[in-house]
mmCIF file of C-alpha atoms and ligand atoms in Angstrom:
data_model
loop_
_atom_site.group_PDB
_atom_site.id
_atom_site.type_symbol
_atom_site.label_atom_id
_atom_site.label_comp_id
_atom_site.label_asym_id
_atom_site.label_seq_id
_atom_site.Cartn_x
_atom_site.Cartn_y
_atom_site.Cartn_z
ATOM 1 C CA MET A 1 14.367 198.361 111.362
ATOM 2 C CA LEU A 2 18.072 199.104 111.103
ATOM 3 C CA THR A 3 20.115 195.953 111.580
ATOM 4 C CA MET A 4 23.823 195.493 111.778
ATOM 5 C CA SER A 5 26.164 192.936 110.245
ATOM 6 C CA ALA A 6 25.696 189.802 112.371
ATOM 7 C CA LYS A 7 29.303 188.798 111.713
ATOM 8 C CA ALA A 8 30.703 192.131 112.887
ATOM 9 C CA ALA A 9 28.233 192.596 115.723
ATOM 10 C CA ASN A 10 29.551 189.410 117.324
ATOM 11 C CA VAL A 11 33.111 190.689 117.403
ATOM 12 C CA ARG A 12 34.107 191.682 120.906
ATOM 13 C CA PRO A 13 36.422 194.658 121.296
ATOM 14 C CA SER A 14 40.056 193.709 121.913
ATOM 15 C CA ALA A 15 40.177 192.944 125.657
ATOM 16 C CA THR A 16 43.839 193.857 125.940
ATOM 17 C CA MET A 17 43.222 197.271 124.392
ATOM 18 C CA ALA A 18 39.991 197.816 126.361
ATOM 19 C CA LEU A 19 41.563 196.917 129.707
ATOM 20 C CA ASN A 20 44.591 199.080 129.034
ATOM 21 C CA ALA A 21 42.253 201.996 128.256
ATOM 22 C CA ARG A 22 40.205 201.269 131.420
ATOM 23 C CA ALA A 23 43.299 201.191 133.647
ATOM 24 C CA ARG A 24 44.480 204.516 132.173
ATOM 25 C CA GLU A 25 41.025 205.996 132.734
ATOM 26 C CA LEU A 26 41.044 204.958 136.394
ATOM 27 C CA SER A 27 44.502 206.501 136.796
ATOM 28 C CA ARG A 28 43.327 209.748 135.205
ATOM 29 C CA ALA A 29 40.340 209.775 137.572
ATOM 30 C CA GLY A 30 42.811 209.853 140.432
ATOM 31 C CA GLU A 31 42.902 206.177 141.451
ATOM 32 C CA GLU A 32 46.338 204.758 142.089
ATOM 33 C CA ILE A 33 46.505 201.910 139.641
ATOM 34 C CA ILE A 34 49.622 200.167 138.398
ATOM 35 C CA ASN A 35 48.831 199.149 134.879
ATOM 36 C CA LEU A 36 50.230 195.746 133.949
ATOM 37 C CA THR A 37 47.765 195.181 131.104
ATOM 38 C CA ALA A 38 49.687 196.997 128.410
ATOM 39 C CA GLY A 39 51.225 194.834 125.724
ATOM 40 C CA GLU A 40 53.651 197.458 124.530
ATOM 41 C CA PRO A 41 57.204 198.486 125.415
ATOM 42 C CA ASP A 42 57.350 201.416 127.845
ATOM 43 C CA PHE A 43 60.544 202.668 126.122
ATOM 44 C CA ASP A 44 60.507 205.579 123.721
ATOM 45 C CA THR A 45 61.284 204.903 120.059
ATOM 46 C CA PRO A 46 65.091 205.168 119.519
ATOM 47 C CA GLU A 47 66.365 208.567 118.343
ATOM 48 C CA ASN A 48 67.845 207.412 115.020
ATOM 49 C CA ILE A 49 64.380 206.116 114.018
ATOM 50 C CA LYS A 50 62.640 209.370 115.000
ATOM 51 C CA ARG A 51 65.246 211.302 113.034
ATOM 52 C CA ALA A 52 64.559 209.237 109.926
ATOM 53 C CA ALA A 53 60.872 210.123 110.218
ATOM 54 C CA ALA A 54 61.653 213.808 110.718
ATOM 55 C CA ASP A 55 63.907 213.690 107.646
ATOM 56 C CA ALA A 56 61.191 212.032 105.592
ATOM 57 C CA MET A 57 58.739 214.774 106.553
ATOM 58 C CA ALA A 58 61.254 217.549 105.897
ATOM 59 C CA LYS A 59 61.914 216.095 102.425
ATOM 60 C CA GLY A 60 58.190 215.972 101.645
ATOM 61 C CA PHE A 61 57.919 212.195 101.734
ATOM 62 C CA THR A 62 54.287 212.643 102.629
ATOM 63 C CA LYS A 63 52.338 211.122 99.744
ATOM 64 C CA TYR A 64 50.670 207.795 99.048
ATOM 65 C CA THR A 65 53.101 204.974 98.471
ATOM 66 C CA PRO A 66 52.387 201.729 96.570
ATOM 67 C CA ALA A 67 49.832 199.727 98.591
ATOM 68 C CA GLU A 68 52.325 196.975 99.354
ATOM 69 C CA GLY A 69 54.888 199.448 100.699
ATOM 70 C CA ILE A 70 57.926 201.242 99.315
ATOM 71 C CA ARG A 71 60.398 199.030 97.527
ATOM 72 C CA GLU A 72 63.379 200.015 99.734
ATOM 73 C CA LEU A 73 61.519 198.893 102.841
ATOM 74 C CA ARG A 74 60.432 195.625 101.238
ATOM 75 C CA GLU A 75 64.086 195.087 100.263
ATOM 76 C CA ALA A 76 65.131 195.832 103.842
ATOM 77 C CA VAL A 77 62.596 193.276 105.077
ATOM 78 C CA CYS A 78 64.060 190.684 102.655
ATOM 79 C CA MET A 79 67.541 191.413 104.012
ATOM 80 C CA LYS A 80 66.321 191.065 107.600
ATOM 81 C CA LEU A 81 64.597 187.742 106.881
ATOM 82 C CA LEU A 82 67.742 186.411 105.204
ATOM 83 C CA LYS A 83 70.088 187.605 107.944
ATOM 84 C CA ASP A 84 68.011 186.718 111.006
ATOM 85 C CA ASN A 85 65.962 183.776 109.776
ATOM 86 C CA SER A 86 67.903 182.357 106.784
ATOM 87 C CA LEU A 87 64.767 182.834 104.712
ATOM 88 C CA GLU A 88 65.082 183.991 101.134
ATOM 89 C CA TYR A 89 62.307 186.195 99.819
ATOM 90 C CA ALA A 90 61.931 188.607 96.904
ATOM 91 C CA PRO A 91 60.429 192.099 97.473
ATOM 92 C CA GLU A 92 57.354 190.899 95.507
ATOM 93 C CA GLU A 93 56.684 188.419 98.335
ATOM 94 C CA ILE A 94 56.509 191.154 100.999
ATOM 95 C CA VAL A 95 53.579 193.364 101.944
ATOM 96 C CA VAL A 96 54.000 196.199 104.452
ATOM 97 C CA SER A 97 50.851 196.951 106.456
ATOM 98 C CA CYS A 98 49.578 199.099 109.321
ATOM 99 C CA GLY A 99 50.977 196.861 112.068
ATOM 100 C CA ALA A 100 51.378 193.110 112.380
ATOM 101 C CA LYS A 101 47.714 192.966 113.408
ATOM 102 C CA HIS A 102 46.819 194.288 109.957
ATOM 103 C CA SER A 103 49.243 191.841 108.289
ATOM 104 C CA ILE A 104 47.459 188.931 109.996
ATOM 105 C CA PHE A 105 44.103 190.342 108.971
ATOM 106 C CA ASN A 106 45.196 190.591 105.308
ATOM 107 C CA ALA A 107 46.630 187.063 105.410
ATOM 108 C CA LEU A 108 43.354 185.636 106.718
ATOM 109 C CA GLN A 109 41.297 187.645 104.209
ATOM 110 C CA SER A 110 43.543 186.288 101.458
ATOM 111 C CA VAL A 111 43.284 182.566 102.260
ATOM 112 C CA ILE A 112 39.966 181.911 104.069
ATOM 113 C CA ASN A 113 36.702 180.966 102.396
ATOM 114 C CA ASP A 114 33.394 180.856 104.273
ATOM 115 C CA GLY A 115 33.304 177.856 106.586
ATOM 116 C CA ASP A 116 37.041 177.133 106.475
ATOM 117 C CA GLU A 117 38.555 176.114 109.808
ATOM 118 C CA VAL A 118 41.625 177.763 111.306
ATOM 119 C CA ILE A 119 43.432 175.969 114.123
ATOM 120 C CA ILE A 120 44.535 178.263 116.929
ATOM 121 C CA PRO A 121 46.770 176.729 119.627
ATOM 122 C CA SER A 122 45.536 177.854 123.049
ATOM 123 C CA PRO A 123 46.310 180.013 125.037
ATOM 124 C CA TYR A 124 46.255 182.472 122.168
ATOM 125 C CA TRP A 125 46.438 186.196 121.491
ATOM 126 C CA VAL A 126 43.049 187.913 121.588
ATOM 127 C CA SER A 127 42.755 189.037 117.962
ATOM 128 C CA TYR A 128 43.222 185.721 116.120
ATOM 129 C CA ALA A 129 39.768 184.223 116.653
ATOM 130 C CA GLU A 130 37.932 187.476 115.923
ATOM 131 C CA GLN A 131 39.916 188.015 112.725
ATOM 132 C CA VAL A 132 39.198 184.453 111.595
ATOM 133 C CA VAL A 133 35.470 185.086 112.096
ATOM 134 C CA LEU A 134 35.668 188.381 110.202
ATOM 135 C CA ALA A 135 37.235 186.481 107.305
ATOM 136 C CA GLY A 136 34.259 184.053 107.328
ATOM 137 C CA GLY A 137 36.244 181.225 108.911
ATOM 138 C CA ILE A 138 35.703 179.101 112.024
ATOM 139 C CA PRO A 139 38.294 179.223 114.808
ATOM 140 C CA VAL A 140 39.150 175.792 116.166
ATOM 141 C CA PHE A 141 41.104 175.877 119.411
ATOM 142 C CA ALA A 142 43.721 173.266 120.255
ATOM 143 C CA GLU A 143 44.671 173.400 123.935
ATOM 144 C CA THR A 144 48.437 173.165 123.807
ATOM 145 C CA PRO A 145 50.657 175.787 125.419
ATOM 146 C CA CYS A 146 53.747 174.006 124.083
ATOM 147 C CA LEU A 147 52.599 173.384 120.495
ATOM 148 C CA ASP A 148 52.155 169.633 121.008
ATOM 149 C CA SER A 149 51.529 168.320 117.501
ATOM 150 C CA GLU A 150 49.265 165.533 118.817
ATOM 151 C CA ARG A 151 46.846 168.136 120.194
ATOM 152 C CA ILE A 152 46.901 169.911 116.854
ATOM 153 C CA ARG A 153 46.486 166.695 114.864
ATOM 154 C CA GLU A 154 43.265 165.949 116.817
ATOM 155 C CA LYS A 155 41.752 169.202 115.511
ATOM 156 C CA ILE A 156 42.600 168.726 111.850
ATOM 157 C CA SER A 157 39.611 168.079 109.578
ATOM 158 C CA ALA A 158 38.840 168.191 105.894
ATOM 159 C CA LYS A 159 37.958 171.857 106.416
ATOM 160 C CA THR A 160 41.302 172.892 107.997
ATOM 161 C CA LYS A 161 42.642 175.796 105.963
ATOM 162 C CA ALA A 162 45.289 177.281 108.205
ATOM 163 C CA ILE A 163 47.152 176.900 111.483
ATOM 164 C CA ILE A 164 48.234 179.961 113.438
ATOM 165 C CA VAL A 165 51.584 179.684 115.206
ATOM 166 C CA ASN A 166 52.773 182.411 117.577
ATOM 167 C CA SER A 167 56.324 182.096 118.878
ATOM 168 C CA PRO A 168 57.443 183.752 121.119
ATOM 169 C CA ASN A 169 53.959 183.434 122.472
ATOM 170 C CA ASN A 170 51.576 186.015 123.823
ATOM 171 C CA PRO A 171 50.402 185.329 126.568
ATOM 172 C CA THR A 172 52.508 182.346 127.756
ATOM 173 C CA GLY A 173 55.977 183.509 126.709
ATOM 174 C CA ALA A 174 56.720 180.076 125.236
ATOM 175 C CA VAL A 175 59.361 179.918 122.491
ATOM 176 C CA TYR A 176 58.829 176.794 120.396
ATOM 177 C CA GLY A 177 61.766 174.578 119.531
ATOM 178 C CA VAL A 178 62.702 173.016 116.209
ATOM 179 C CA ASN A 179 60.948 169.706 116.946
ATOM 180 C CA GLU A 180 57.548 171.264 117.665
ATOM 181 C CA LEU A 181 57.846 173.598 114.673
ATOM 182 C CA LYS A 182 58.889 170.762 112.341
ATOM 183 C CA SER A 183 56.031 168.517 113.458
ATOM 184 C CA THR A 184 53.482 171.304 113.047
ATOM 185 C CA ALA A 185 54.892 172.120 109.629
ATOM 186 C CA GLY A 186 54.489 168.441 108.675
ATOM 187 C CA LEU A 187 50.871 168.426 109.868
ATOM 188 C CA ALA A 188 50.081 171.533 107.808
ATOM 189 C CA ARG A 189 51.674 169.949 104.776
ATOM 190 C CA ASP A 190 49.666 166.719 105.167
ATOM 191 C CA ALA A 191 46.467 168.736 105.670
ATOM 192 C CA GLY A 192 47.164 171.011 102.685
ATOM 193 C CA ALA A 193 46.878 173.972 105.054
ATOM 194 C CA PHE A 194 48.565 177.355 105.300
ATOM 195 C CA ILE A 195 50.543 178.410 108.360
ATOM 196 C CA ILE A 196 50.314 181.964 109.639
ATOM 197 C CA SER A 197 53.393 182.488 111.773
ATOM 198 C CA ASP A 198 53.187 185.517 114.069
ATOM 199 C CA GLU A 199 56.789 186.350 115.034
ATOM 200 C CA ILE A 200 56.277 189.852 116.386
ATOM 201 C CA TYR A 201 58.172 189.053 119.636
ATOM 202 C CA GLU A 202 61.108 187.486 117.785
ATOM 203 C CA LYS A 203 63.728 189.803 119.267
ATOM 204 C CA LEU A 204 62.513 189.412 122.846
ATOM 205 C CA VAL A 205 63.915 186.022 123.813
ATOM 206 C CA TYR A 206 65.833 185.197 126.966
ATOM 207 C CA GLY A 207 68.190 182.307 126.263
ATOM 208 C CA LYS A 208 66.319 180.160 123.777
ATOM 209 C CA ALA A 209 66.810 181.079 120.125
ATOM 210 C CA HIS A 210 63.845 182.081 118.013
ATOM 211 C CA ARG A 211 63.219 179.898 114.959
ATOM 212 C CA SER A 212 60.696 180.522 112.215
ATOM 213 C CA ILE A 213 58.395 177.682 111.167
ATOM 214 C CA ALA A 214 58.884 178.948 107.604
ATOM 215 C CA GLU A 215 62.294 177.236 107.679
ATOM 216 C CA PHE A 216 60.374 173.957 107.524
ATOM 217 C CA ALA A 217 57.381 174.847 105.303
ATOM 218 C CA LYS A 218 58.183 178.054 103.441
ATOM 219 C CA GLU A 219 55.887 177.180 100.530
ATOM 220 C CA ARG A 220 52.754 177.427 102.759
ATOM 221 C CA THR A 221 53.802 179.844 105.508
ATOM 222 C CA ILE A 222 52.950 183.523 105.801
ATOM 223 C CA VAL A 223 55.515 185.003 108.179
ATOM 224 C CA VAL A 224 54.215 188.044 110.067
ATOM 225 C CA ASN A 225 56.500 190.425 111.915
ATOM 226 C CA GLY A 226 56.915 194.149 112.438
ATOM 227 C CA VAL A 227 58.686 196.917 114.296
ATOM 228 C CA SER A 228 56.237 197.491 117.184
ATOM 229 C CA LYS A 229 57.867 195.379 119.878
ATOM 230 C CA ALA A 230 61.548 195.138 118.930
ATOM 231 C CA TYR A 231 61.940 198.888 118.308
ATOM 232 C CA ALA A 232 59.322 200.306 120.704
ATOM 233 C CA MET A 233 57.231 201.550 117.771
ATOM 234 C CA THR A 234 53.685 200.433 118.618
ATOM 235 C CA GLY A 235 52.155 203.773 117.652
ATOM 236 C CA TRP A 236 53.869 203.990 114.281
ATOM 237 C CA ARG A 237 51.798 201.101 112.936
ATOM 238 C CA ILE A 238 54.149 199.216 110.649
ATOM 239 C CA GLY A 239 54.054 195.449 110.247
ATOM 240 C CA TYR A 240 54.885 193.187 107.378
ATOM 241 C CA ALA A 241 54.170 189.762 105.957
ATOM 242 C CA ALA A 242 56.285 187.504 103.762
ATOM 243 C CA GLY A 243 54.800 184.577 101.937
ATOM 244 C CA PRO A 244 54.129 182.815 98.660
ATOM 245 C CA ALA A 245 53.880 185.401 95.834
ATOM 246 C CA GLY A 246 50.304 184.367 94.939
ATOM 247 C CA VAL A 247 49.040 184.999 98.480
ATOM 248 C CA MET A 248 50.935 188.246 98.875
ATOM 249 C CA LYS A 249 49.555 189.559 95.611
ATOM 250 C CA ILE A 250 46.043 189.062 96.944
ATOM 251 C CA ALA A 251 46.991 190.558 100.345
ATOM 252 C CA SER A 252 48.299 193.642 98.564
ATOM 253 C CA ALA A 253 45.092 193.926 96.478
ATOM 254 C CA VAL A 254 42.947 193.581 99.641
ATOM 255 C CA GLN A 255 45.008 196.259 101.324
ATOM 256 C CA SER A 256 44.817 198.560 98.302
ATOM 257 C CA HIS A 257 41.036 198.761 98.877
ATOM 258 C CA THR A 258 41.165 199.256 102.642
ATOM 259 C CA THR A 259 43.999 201.353 104.080
ATOM 260 C CA GLY A 260 45.936 201.691 100.853
ATOM 261 C CA SER A 261 49.582 201.920 101.878
ATOM 262 C CA ALA A 262 50.814 202.157 105.422
ATOM 263 C CA ASN A 263 51.886 205.663 106.539
ATOM 264 C CA SER A 264 54.722 206.916 104.262
ATOM 265 C CA ILE A 265 56.706 208.567 107.082
ATOM 266 C CA ALA A 266 56.430 205.513 109.316
ATOM 267 C CA GLN A 267 57.690 203.351 106.442
ATOM 268 C CA LYS A 268 60.872 205.454 106.316
ATOM 269 C CA ALA A 269 61.192 205.149 110.078
ATOM 270 C CA ALA A 270 60.746 201.377 109.845
ATOM 271 C CA MET A 271 63.490 201.260 107.219
ATOM 272 C CA GLU A 272 65.872 202.938 109.627
ATOM 273 C CA ALA A 273 64.753 200.537 112.349
ATOM 274 C CA LEU A 274 65.577 197.498 110.211
ATOM 275 C CA THR A 275 68.779 198.768 108.598
ATOM 276 C CA GLY A 276 70.200 201.183 111.214
ATOM 277 C CA ASN A 277 72.153 200.535 114.399
ATOM 278 C CA GLN A 278 70.619 197.597 116.272
ATOM 279 C CA ALA A 279 72.227 198.347 119.670
ATOM 280 C CA THR A 280 68.990 199.665 121.229
ATOM 281 C CA VAL A 281 67.224 196.342 120.554
ATOM 282 C CA GLU A 282 69.663 194.534 122.816
ATOM 283 C CA VAL A 283 69.499 197.236 125.496
ATOM 284 C CA MET A 284 65.712 196.867 125.664
ATOM 285 C CA ARG A 285 65.845 193.055 125.507
ATOM 286 C CA LYS A 286 68.281 192.943 128.438
ATOM 287 C CA GLU A 287 66.100 195.252 130.474
ATOM 288 C CA PHE A 288 63.034 193.056 129.781
ATOM 289 C CA GLU A 289 65.018 189.995 130.818
ATOM 290 C CA GLY A 290 65.910 191.568 134.184
ATOM 291 C CA ARG A 291 62.271 192.499 134.758
ATOM 292 C CA ARG A 292 61.112 189.020 133.809
ATOM 293 C CA ASP A 293 63.499 187.469 136.344
ATOM 294 C CA PHE A 294 62.288 189.830 139.050
ATOM 295 C CA VAL A 295 58.556 189.435 138.405
ATOM 296 C CA VAL A 296 58.616 185.647 138.112
ATOM 297 C CA LYS A 297 60.739 185.327 141.260
ATOM 298 C CA ARG A 298 58.404 187.589 143.232
ATOM 299 C CA LEU A 299 55.264 185.868 141.963
ATOM 300 C CA GLN A 300 56.686 182.491 142.937
ATOM 301 C CA GLU A 301 57.727 183.817 146.373
ATOM 302 C CA ILE A 302 54.206 185.121 146.933
ATOM 303 C CA GLY A 303 52.926 181.613 146.193
ATOM 304 C CA PHE A 304 51.852 181.649 142.561
ATOM 305 C CA ARG A 305 52.589 178.838 140.199
ATOM 306 C CA CYS A 306 54.272 180.599 137.323
ATOM 307 C CA THR A 307 56.519 179.113 134.666
ATOM 308 C CA LYS A 308 59.410 181.258 133.507
ATOM 309 C CA PRO A 309 58.565 182.749 130.132
ATOM 310 C CA GLU A 310 61.256 182.275 127.473
ATOM 311 C CA GLY A 311 60.209 185.253 125.402
ATOM 312 C CA ALA A 312 57.852 188.269 124.913
ATOM 313 C CA PHE A 313 57.109 190.413 128.005
ATOM 314 C CA TYR A 314 54.315 188.702 129.861
ATOM 315 C CA ALA A 315 54.079 186.553 132.964
ATOM 316 C CA PHE A 316 51.134 184.151 133.023
ATOM 317 C CA PRO A 317 50.678 182.905 136.632
ATOM 318 C CA GLU A 318 47.905 180.559 137.746
ATOM 319 C CA VAL A 319 45.061 182.107 139.732
ATOM 320 C CA PRO A 320 43.956 180.770 143.127
ATOM 321 C CA ARG A 321 41.969 177.548 142.836
ATOM 322 C CA ALA A 322 38.702 179.031 144.028
ATOM 323 C CA MET A 323 38.569 181.973 141.595
ATOM 324 C CA ALA A 324 37.856 182.440 137.909
ATOM 325 C CA SER A 325 40.366 184.646 136.083
ATOM 326 C CA THR A 326 37.976 187.590 135.691
ATOM 327 C CA ALA A 327 37.113 187.576 139.393
ATOM 328 C CA PHE A 328 40.802 187.401 140.264
ATOM 329 C CA ALA A 329 41.717 190.239 137.889
ATOM 330 C CA GLY A 330 38.891 192.252 139.524
ATOM 331 C CA PHE A 331 40.309 191.438 142.956
ATOM 332 C CA LEU A 332 43.766 192.633 141.935
ATOM 333 C CA LEU A 333 42.305 195.796 140.401
ATOM 334 C CA ASP A 334 40.553 196.522 143.725
ATOM 335 C CA ASN A 335 44.022 196.231 145.219
ATOM 336 C CA GLY A 336 45.599 198.646 142.772
ATOM 337 C CA VAL A 337 47.034 196.383 140.064
ATOM 338 C CA ALA A 338 45.488 196.001 136.610
ATOM 339 C CA VAL A 339 46.056 192.694 134.769
ATOM 340 C CA VAL A 340 44.263 190.827 131.944
ATOM 341 C CA PRO A 341 42.110 187.783 132.844
ATOM 342 C CA GLY A 342 43.376 184.626 131.197
ATOM 343 C CA ILE A 343 39.901 183.779 129.886
ATOM 344 C CA GLU A 344 40.520 186.401 127.185
ATOM 345 C CA PHE A 345 43.361 184.204 125.941
ATOM 346 C CA GLY A 346 41.454 180.941 126.364
ATOM 347 C CA SER A 347 42.598 179.977 129.863
ATOM 348 C CA ASP A 348 40.425 180.770 132.873
ATOM 349 C CA ARG A 349 43.128 179.427 135.203
ATOM 350 C CA HIS A 350 45.576 182.263 134.574
ATOM 351 C CA VAL A 351 45.988 186.039 134.490
ATOM 352 C CA ARG A 352 48.436 187.932 132.282
ATOM 353 C CA LEU A 353 50.826 190.531 133.705
ATOM 354 C CA SER A 354 52.867 192.639 131.338
ATOM 355 C CA TYR A 355 56.356 193.465 132.596
ATOM 356 C CA ALA A 356 56.823 196.091 129.900
ATOM 357 C CA THR A 357 56.842 198.749 132.561
ATOM 358 C CA SER A 358 59.465 200.327 134.804
ATOM 359 C CA MET A 359 61.190 198.380 137.576
ATOM 360 C CA ASP A 360 59.865 200.888 140.135
ATOM 361 C CA LYS A 361 56.322 200.170 139.098
ATOM 362 C CA LEU A 362 56.913 196.429 139.019
ATOM 363 C CA GLU A 363 58.360 196.502 142.565
ATOM 364 C CA LYS A 364 55.367 198.465 143.817
ATOM 365 C CA ALA A 365 52.961 196.178 141.959
ATOM 366 C CA MET A 366 54.492 193.070 143.478
ATOM 367 C CA GLU A 367 54.214 194.625 146.968
ATOM 368 C CA LEU A 368 50.524 195.333 146.337
ATOM 369 C CA VAL A 369 49.925 191.806 145.021
ATOM 370 C CA GLU A 370 51.739 190.339 148.032
ATOM 371 C CA LYS A 371 49.650 192.369 150.471
ATOM 372 C CA ALA A 372 46.432 191.445 148.635
ATOM 373 C CA MET A 373 47.295 187.743 148.722
ATOM 374 C CA GLU A 374 48.160 187.893 152.438
ATOM 375 C CA GLY A 375 44.706 189.367 153.074
ATOM 376 C CA TYR A 376 43.131 186.732 150.830
ATOM 377 C CA ALA A 377 44.984 183.889 152.525
ATOM 378 C CA SER A 378 43.915 185.025 155.999
ATOM 379 C CA ARG A 379 40.270 185.135 154.858
ATOM 380 C CA CYS A 380 40.260 181.596 153.447
ATOM 381 C CA LYS A 381 42.583 179.830 155.860
ATOM 382 C CA SER A 382 40.813 176.501 155.700
ATOM 383 C CA VAL A 383 41.157 176.241 151.925
ATOM 384 C CA GLY A 384 44.380 178.130 151.369
ATOM 385 C CA TRP A 385 44.987 179.579 147.927
ATOM 386 C CA GLN A 386 48.446 178.274 147.178
ATOM 387 C CA LYS A 387 48.779 175.129 145.157
HETATM 388 N N1 PMP B 1 50.672 189.641 117.482
HETATM 389 C C1 PMP B 1 50.798 189.575 118.814
HETATM 390 C C2 PMP B 1 50.945 188.248 119.441
HETATM 391 C C3 PMP B 1 50.740 190.728 119.593
HETATM 392 O O1 PMP B 1 50.828 190.658 120.904
HETATM 393 C C4 PMP B 1 50.584 191.971 118.964
HETATM 394 C C5 PMP B 1 50.548 193.232 119.793
HETATM 395 N N2 PMP B 1 49.344 193.879 119.773
HETATM 396 C C6 PMP B 1 50.461 192.001 117.563
HETATM 397 C C7 PMP B 1 50.523 190.824 116.864
HETATM 398 C C8 PMP B 1 50.238 193.259 116.782
HETATM 399 O O2 PMP B 1 51.310 194.103 116.745
HETATM 400 P P1 PMP B 1 51.283 195.437 115.886
HETATM 401 O O3 PMP B 1 51.437 196.537 116.858
HETATM 402 O O4 PMP B 1 52.448 195.342 114.943
HETATM 403 O O5 PMP B 1 49.990 195.491 115.169
HETATM 404 N N1 LIG B 2 49.890 193.000 121.875
HETATM 405 C C1 LIG B 2 49.343 193.761 122.922
HETATM 406 C C2 LIG B 2 48.587 192.885 123.891
HETATM 407 O O1 LIG B 2 48.350 191.733 123.662
HETATM 408 C C3 LIG B 2 48.675 195.019 122.490
HETATM 409 C C4 LIG B 2 47.181 195.147 122.539
HETATM 410 C C5 LIG B 2 46.523 194.586 121.333
HETATM 411 O O2 LIG B 2 46.897 194.953 120.217
HETATM 412 O O3 LIG B 2 45.645 193.734 121.516
HETATM 413 O O4 LIG B 2 48.259 193.380 124.925
#
């Protein structure tokens, strides 16, 4: 009999990607669906970045590059980390990969042995746990939306090998402060564990400054970032990691046997993104901030409990008491709005709405949600759905 890898067969497809595809399919089939599942900027990639890619192609920059990425791009990443995060790295400590998702995968492959535990603060982004399992590790969830170090401490064991930190956070939008980051860094140090710090939403903060946990534990932290969110470049597939030279050497070797280098043309585009005019980043950030204010205000007016996210581009409201998150997401889909059930991120009490879509669509979506909730409220008068 033909059997599959038990480890791989247990991996569930990425729910965020699957639901996004499903919502698009329904729209194509003629249903009027407003898709708030997508975790990607709706903006087009800025022109200067596209031009850099066109130039690279015209000049024949179309061959393999070193697995870890072209030196100029790794130097540009070092400059960015120094300027934005006051972190000093050498190009040898940088590996450029096919998206931040790939950088996290390489980092886990490089540090995890079979049976090692990786602490994942919950709610969490969908790919962490599956990637830990693929690396042979065991995900250990610590329920702590605000990176409470006591909740993390409770989960530390002799097998703890790494802690994943994601700030700004997907799905909650939390941006962790210096105290939480310092405490978590201290815990990792005491446990002899690595930290994988996913900072892909760094540029999308709305008042609170982003800080990297590497400032407090650089010797054990692998910083992951990329160009997907800040420069509207999700399809270009460029991410990068910075970390201790020994780890990055292994990450580069792992990558050399899988994808080889990231796309040569996209690397040139990413270089322009990091070193070129940064004005578009602020234009997009401002637009996201306005949308966040609108969506959160409307959700609260409708009756949802919803904290104001400090970063990224997701709102994470609580679902009505009587419903699980999947049922509620199904209910909203029946009413024309696609969202992601919180259970996919470890919380069945929430759903995730992406506001990385036009204001017109957000206005229409909020009208549809309001109408749906009015209908729901009139059907369950005795219980009421509002908290
Ligand atoms: N981390 C988080 C928290 C994300 O939301 C995403 C978006 N998919 C990624 C990493 C991966 O980004 P990239 O497109 O660079 O692979
Ligand atoms: N980061 C996005 C999300 O969480 C993109 C989809 C994915 O890569 O999972 O929706």
